[in-house]
Coordinates of C-alpha atoms and ligand atoms in Angstrom, one line a residue:
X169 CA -19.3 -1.6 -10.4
X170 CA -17.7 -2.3 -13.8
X171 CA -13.8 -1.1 -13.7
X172 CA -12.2 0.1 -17.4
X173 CA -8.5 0.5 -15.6
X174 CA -8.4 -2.4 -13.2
X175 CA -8.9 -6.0 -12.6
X176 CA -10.1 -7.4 -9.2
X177 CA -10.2 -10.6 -7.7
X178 CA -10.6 -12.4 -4.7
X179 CA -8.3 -15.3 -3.9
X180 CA -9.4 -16.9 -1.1
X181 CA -9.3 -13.9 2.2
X182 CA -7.4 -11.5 0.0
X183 CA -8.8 -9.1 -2.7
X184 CA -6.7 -8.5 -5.5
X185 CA -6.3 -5.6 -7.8
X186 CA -4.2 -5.3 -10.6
X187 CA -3.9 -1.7 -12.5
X188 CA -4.3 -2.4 -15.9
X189 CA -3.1 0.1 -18.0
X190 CA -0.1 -1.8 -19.7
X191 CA 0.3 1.0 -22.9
X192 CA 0.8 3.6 -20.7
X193 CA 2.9 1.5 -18.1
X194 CA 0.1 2.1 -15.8
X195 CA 0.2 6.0 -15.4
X196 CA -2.4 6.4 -12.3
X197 CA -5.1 8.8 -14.3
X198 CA -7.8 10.0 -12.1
X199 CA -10.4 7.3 -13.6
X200 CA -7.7 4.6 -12.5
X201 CA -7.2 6.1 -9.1
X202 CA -10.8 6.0 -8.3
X203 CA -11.2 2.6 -9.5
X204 CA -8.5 1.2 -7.1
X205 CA -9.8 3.3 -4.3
X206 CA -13.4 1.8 -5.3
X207 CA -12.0 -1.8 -5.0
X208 CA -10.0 -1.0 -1.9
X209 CA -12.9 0.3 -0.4
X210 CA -15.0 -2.4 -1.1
X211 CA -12.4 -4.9 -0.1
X212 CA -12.6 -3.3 3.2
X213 CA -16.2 -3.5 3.8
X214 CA -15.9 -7.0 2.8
X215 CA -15.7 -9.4 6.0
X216 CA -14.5 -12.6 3.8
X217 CA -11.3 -10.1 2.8
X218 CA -9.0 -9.9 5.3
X219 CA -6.1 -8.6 3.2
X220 CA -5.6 -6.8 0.2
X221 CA -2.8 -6.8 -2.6
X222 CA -2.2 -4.3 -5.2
X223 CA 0.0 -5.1 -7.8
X224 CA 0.9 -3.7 -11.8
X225 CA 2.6 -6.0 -14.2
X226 CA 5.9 -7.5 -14.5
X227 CA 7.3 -4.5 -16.0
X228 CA 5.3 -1.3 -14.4
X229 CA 4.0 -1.6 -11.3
X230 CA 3.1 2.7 -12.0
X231 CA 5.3 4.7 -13.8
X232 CA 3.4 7.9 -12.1
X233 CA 0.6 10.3 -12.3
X234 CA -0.7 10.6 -15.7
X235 CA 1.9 13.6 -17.1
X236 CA -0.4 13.5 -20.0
X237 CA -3.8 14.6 -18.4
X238 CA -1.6 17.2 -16.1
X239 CA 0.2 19.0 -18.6
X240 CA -1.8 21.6 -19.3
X241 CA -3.5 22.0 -16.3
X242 CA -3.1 25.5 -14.4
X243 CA -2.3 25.9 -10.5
X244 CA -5.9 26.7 -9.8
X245 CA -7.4 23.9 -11.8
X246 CA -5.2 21.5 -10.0
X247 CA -6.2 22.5 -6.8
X248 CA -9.6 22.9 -7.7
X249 CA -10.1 19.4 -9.1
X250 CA -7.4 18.0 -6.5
X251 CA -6.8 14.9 -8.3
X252 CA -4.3 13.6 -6.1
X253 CA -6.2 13.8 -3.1
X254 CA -7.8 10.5 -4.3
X255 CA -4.3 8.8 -3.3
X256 CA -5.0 9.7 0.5
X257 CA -7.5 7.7 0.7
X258 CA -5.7 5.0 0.9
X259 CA -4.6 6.0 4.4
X260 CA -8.2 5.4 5.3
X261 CA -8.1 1.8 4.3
X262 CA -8.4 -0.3 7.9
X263 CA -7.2 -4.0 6.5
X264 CA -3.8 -4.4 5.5
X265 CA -2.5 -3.6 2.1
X266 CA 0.1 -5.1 0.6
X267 CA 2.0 -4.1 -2.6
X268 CA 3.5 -6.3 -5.6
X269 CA 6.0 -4.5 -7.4
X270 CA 7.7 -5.6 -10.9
X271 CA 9.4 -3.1 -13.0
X272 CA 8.9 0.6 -12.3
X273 CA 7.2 2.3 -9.5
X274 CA 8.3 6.1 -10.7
X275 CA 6.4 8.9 -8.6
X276 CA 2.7 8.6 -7.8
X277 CA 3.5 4.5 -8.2
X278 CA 6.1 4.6 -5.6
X279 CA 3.8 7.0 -3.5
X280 CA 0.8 4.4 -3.7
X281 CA 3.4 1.9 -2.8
X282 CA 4.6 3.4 0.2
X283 CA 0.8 4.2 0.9
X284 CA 0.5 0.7 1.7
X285 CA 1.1 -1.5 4.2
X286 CA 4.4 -3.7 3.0
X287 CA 5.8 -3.9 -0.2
X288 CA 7.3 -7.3 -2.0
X289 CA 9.4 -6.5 -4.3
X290 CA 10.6 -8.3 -7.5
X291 CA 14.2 -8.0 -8.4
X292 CA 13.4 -5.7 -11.9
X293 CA 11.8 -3.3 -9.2
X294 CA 13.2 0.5 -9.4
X295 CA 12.0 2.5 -7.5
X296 CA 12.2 6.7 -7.7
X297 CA 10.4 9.9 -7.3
X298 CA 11.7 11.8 -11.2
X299 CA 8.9 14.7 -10.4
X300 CA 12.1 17.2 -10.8
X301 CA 13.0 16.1 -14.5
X302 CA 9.1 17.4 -15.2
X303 CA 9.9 20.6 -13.5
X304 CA 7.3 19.4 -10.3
X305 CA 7.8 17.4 -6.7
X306 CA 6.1 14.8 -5.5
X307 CA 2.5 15.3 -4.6
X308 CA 1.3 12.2 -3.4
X309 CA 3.5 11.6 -0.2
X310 CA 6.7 11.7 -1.4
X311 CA 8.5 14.9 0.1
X312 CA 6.8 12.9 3.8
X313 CA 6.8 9.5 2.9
X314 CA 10.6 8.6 1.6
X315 CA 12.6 10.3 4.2
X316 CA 10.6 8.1 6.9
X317 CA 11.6 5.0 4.9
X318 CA 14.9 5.8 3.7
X319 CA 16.5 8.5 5.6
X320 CA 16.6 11.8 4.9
X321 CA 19.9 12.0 2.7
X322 CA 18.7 9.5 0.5
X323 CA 15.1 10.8 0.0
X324 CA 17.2 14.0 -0.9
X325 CA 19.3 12.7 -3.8
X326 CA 16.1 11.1 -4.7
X327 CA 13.6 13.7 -5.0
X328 CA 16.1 16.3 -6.0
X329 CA 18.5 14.5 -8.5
X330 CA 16.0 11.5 -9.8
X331 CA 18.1 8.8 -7.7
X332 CA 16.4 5.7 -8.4
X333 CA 16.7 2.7 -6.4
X334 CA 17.2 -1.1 -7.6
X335 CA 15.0 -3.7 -5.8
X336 CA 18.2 -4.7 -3.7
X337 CA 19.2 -0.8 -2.8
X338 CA 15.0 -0.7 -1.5
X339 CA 15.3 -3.7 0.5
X340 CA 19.0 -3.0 2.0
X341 CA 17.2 0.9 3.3
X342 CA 14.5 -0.4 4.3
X343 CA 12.2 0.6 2.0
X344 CA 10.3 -2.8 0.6
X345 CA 10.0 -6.2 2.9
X346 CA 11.9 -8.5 0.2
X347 CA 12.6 -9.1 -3.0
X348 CA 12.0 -12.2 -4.9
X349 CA 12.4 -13.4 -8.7
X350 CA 10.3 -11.5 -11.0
X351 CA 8.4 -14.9 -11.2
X352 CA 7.6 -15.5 -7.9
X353 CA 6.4 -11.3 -6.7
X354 CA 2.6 -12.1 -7.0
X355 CA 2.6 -14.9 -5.2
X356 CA 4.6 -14.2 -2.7
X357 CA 2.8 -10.8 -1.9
X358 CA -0.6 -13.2 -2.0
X359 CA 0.9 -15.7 0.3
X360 CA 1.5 -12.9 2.8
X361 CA -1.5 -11.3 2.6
X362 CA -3.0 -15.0 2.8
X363 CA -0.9 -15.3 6.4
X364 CA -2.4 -12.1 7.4
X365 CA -5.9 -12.5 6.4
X366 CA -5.9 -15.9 8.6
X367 CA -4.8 -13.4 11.8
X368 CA -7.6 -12.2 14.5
X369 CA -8.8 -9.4 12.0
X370 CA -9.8 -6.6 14.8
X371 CA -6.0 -7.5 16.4
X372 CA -4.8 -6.7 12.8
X373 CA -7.1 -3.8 12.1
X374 CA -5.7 -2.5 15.7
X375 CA -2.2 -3.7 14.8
X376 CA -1.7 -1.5 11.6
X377 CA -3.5 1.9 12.8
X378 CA -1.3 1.6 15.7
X379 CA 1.9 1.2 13.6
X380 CA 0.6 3.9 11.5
X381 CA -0.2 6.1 14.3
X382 CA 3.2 6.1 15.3
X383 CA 4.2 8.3 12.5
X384 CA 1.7 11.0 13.6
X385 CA 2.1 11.3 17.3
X386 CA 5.0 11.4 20.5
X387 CA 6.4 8.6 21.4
X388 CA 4.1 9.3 25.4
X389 CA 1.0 9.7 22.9
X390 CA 1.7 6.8 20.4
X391 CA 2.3 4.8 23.8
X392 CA -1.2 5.7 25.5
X393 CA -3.2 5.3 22.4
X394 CA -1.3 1.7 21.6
X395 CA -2.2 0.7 25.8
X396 CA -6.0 1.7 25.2
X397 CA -6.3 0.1 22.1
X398 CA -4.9 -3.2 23.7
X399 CA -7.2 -3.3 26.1
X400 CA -9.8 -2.4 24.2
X401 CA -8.9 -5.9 22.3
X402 CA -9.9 -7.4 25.9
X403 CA -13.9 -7.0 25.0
X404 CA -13.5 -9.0 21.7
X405 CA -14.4 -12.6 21.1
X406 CA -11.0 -13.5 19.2
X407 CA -9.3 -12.3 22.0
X408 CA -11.3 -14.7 24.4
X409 CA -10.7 -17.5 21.7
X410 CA -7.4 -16.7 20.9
X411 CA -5.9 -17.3 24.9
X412 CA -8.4 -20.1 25.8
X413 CA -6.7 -21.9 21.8
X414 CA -3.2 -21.1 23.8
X415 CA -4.4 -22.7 26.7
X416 CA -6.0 -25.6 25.1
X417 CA -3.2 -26.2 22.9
X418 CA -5.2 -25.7 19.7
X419 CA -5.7 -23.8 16.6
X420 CA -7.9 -20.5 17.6
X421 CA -11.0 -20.0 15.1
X422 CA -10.9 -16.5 14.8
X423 CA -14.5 -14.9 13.9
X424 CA -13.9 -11.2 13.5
X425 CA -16.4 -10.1 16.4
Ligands
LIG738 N1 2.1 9.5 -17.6 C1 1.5 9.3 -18.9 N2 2.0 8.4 -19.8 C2 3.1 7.7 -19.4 C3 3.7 7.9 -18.2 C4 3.2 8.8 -17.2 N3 3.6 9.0 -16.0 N4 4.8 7.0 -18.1 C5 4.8 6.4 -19.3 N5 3.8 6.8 -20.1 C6 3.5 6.3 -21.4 C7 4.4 6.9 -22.4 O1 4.0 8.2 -22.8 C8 4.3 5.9 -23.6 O2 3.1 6.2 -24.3 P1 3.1 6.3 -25.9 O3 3.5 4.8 -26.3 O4 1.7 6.6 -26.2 O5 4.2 7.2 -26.3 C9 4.1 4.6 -22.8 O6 3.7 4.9 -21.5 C10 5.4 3.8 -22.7 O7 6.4 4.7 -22.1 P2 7.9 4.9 -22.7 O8 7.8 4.8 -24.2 O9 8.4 6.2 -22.2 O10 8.6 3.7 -22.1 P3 10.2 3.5 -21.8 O11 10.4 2.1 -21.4 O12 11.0 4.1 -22.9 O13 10.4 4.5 -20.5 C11 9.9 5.3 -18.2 C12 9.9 4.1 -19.2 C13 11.4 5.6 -17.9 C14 9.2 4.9 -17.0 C15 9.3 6.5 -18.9 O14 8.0 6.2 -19.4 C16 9.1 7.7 -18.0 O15 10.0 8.4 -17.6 N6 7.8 7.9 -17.5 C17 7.4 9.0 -16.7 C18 7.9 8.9 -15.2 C19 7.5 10.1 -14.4 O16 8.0 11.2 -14.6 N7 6.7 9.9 -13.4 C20 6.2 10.9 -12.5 C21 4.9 11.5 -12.9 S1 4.4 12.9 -12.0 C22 3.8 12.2 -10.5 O17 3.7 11.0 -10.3 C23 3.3 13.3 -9.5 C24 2.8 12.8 -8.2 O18 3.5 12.7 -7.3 C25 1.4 12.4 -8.0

């Protein structure tokens, strides 16, 4: 498929995709949402991918929704046409996802970025959810999404009173991994999903949906379904090659099966 609002790349085990809509600072219109879900997708299908990145330019990683092709919409046509439910299907995505922010990542941009898996952060990051200065909230996660990273008090002032946050305020509450010079983002965020991508994949695959499923369930539930899916590792090849490596004291060649 030919993509109008995105590049994509592969470098090495990670795909890349870069949002490319620079005059609009990247506003996620439904064309460019389904293009990135497209490339995610097929990164995920991919067995030479083991990791994704998603990333913007140095100064928009998103700067939202597209307010222009919502403006005039009406409450049914909204739902009807559920544009944002094309975000959620990032949820979906089993390999991990990692996100490169520069500049802003204002509503829907910080949603996809909390969507994914990590998020390296350059120092011009800001990040904020400023649905309430359009006379909307967040539809894409935020209202969920921010508390669980931040706390609630903060998602409050947030969501309610357009508190954004520097990159240094995201990393001190938690809410991005780390923050590096605005000339160093990508490749940091490349060199981490490079790490990953070099992992057992089905350990990492198991890894993530666990983490995730710990949002969703009891801590007796989240425990039970993480024990299974441990032993469940037990009938793979990489975990066979990954103790018999330990013992041997040598590099594990990790195939995937
Ligand atoms: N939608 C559509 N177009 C947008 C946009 C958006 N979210 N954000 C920026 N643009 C466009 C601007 O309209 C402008 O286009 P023109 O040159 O054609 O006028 C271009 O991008 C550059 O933007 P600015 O001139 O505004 O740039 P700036 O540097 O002065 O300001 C900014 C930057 C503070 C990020 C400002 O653009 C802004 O406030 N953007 C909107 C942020 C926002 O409200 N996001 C939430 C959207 S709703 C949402 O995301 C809902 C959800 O949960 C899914």
């Amino acid at each position: 498929m030919t993509y109008e609002t995105i590049l994509v790349e592969r470098r090495g085990r990670v795909g890349l995709v870069t949002l490319n809509r620079p005059q609009a600072l990247n506003a996620l219109n439904h064309q460019l949402m389904s293009e990135v879900m497209d490339a995610l997708e097929a990164f995920d299908r991919d067995d030479a991918v083991g990791a994704m990145v998603i990333t913007g330019n140095e100064k928009a990683f998103a700067a939202g929704a597209d307010i222009k092709e919502m403006a005039g919409k009406s409450a049914r046509e909204m739902q009807e046409a559920d544009h944002v439910a094309v975000f959620g299907r990032i949820r979906a995505v089993g390999k991990p996802v990692i996100a490169a922010v520069s500049g802003w990542a204002l509503g829907g941009g910080c949603e996809i970025a909390m969507s994914c898996d990590m998020i390296v952060a350059s120092e011009s990051a800001k990040f904020g959810q400023p649905e309430i200065t359009i006379g909307v909230i967040p539809g894409a996660g935020g209202t969920q999404r921010l508390p669980r990273a931040v706390g609630k008090a903060l998602a409050m002032e947030m969501i309610l009173n357009n508190r954004t946050l520097s990159a240094q305020e995201a990393l001190q509450y938690g809410l991005v991994n780390r923050v590096v010079p605005v000339t160093d983002y990508l490749d940091e965020a490349l060199k981490l999903a490079e790490e990953i991508a070099s992992r057992a994949p089905l350990a990492v695959r198991a890894a993530k949906k666990m983490i995730n499923a710990s949002y969703e369930s009891s801590l007796t539930d989240g425990l039970a379904q993480e024990r299974h899916a441990f032993y469940r590792l037990f009938d793979t090849e990489d975990q066979k090659e990954g103790m018999k490596a330990f013992v041997e004291k040598r590099q594990p060649n990790w195939t995937g099966k």
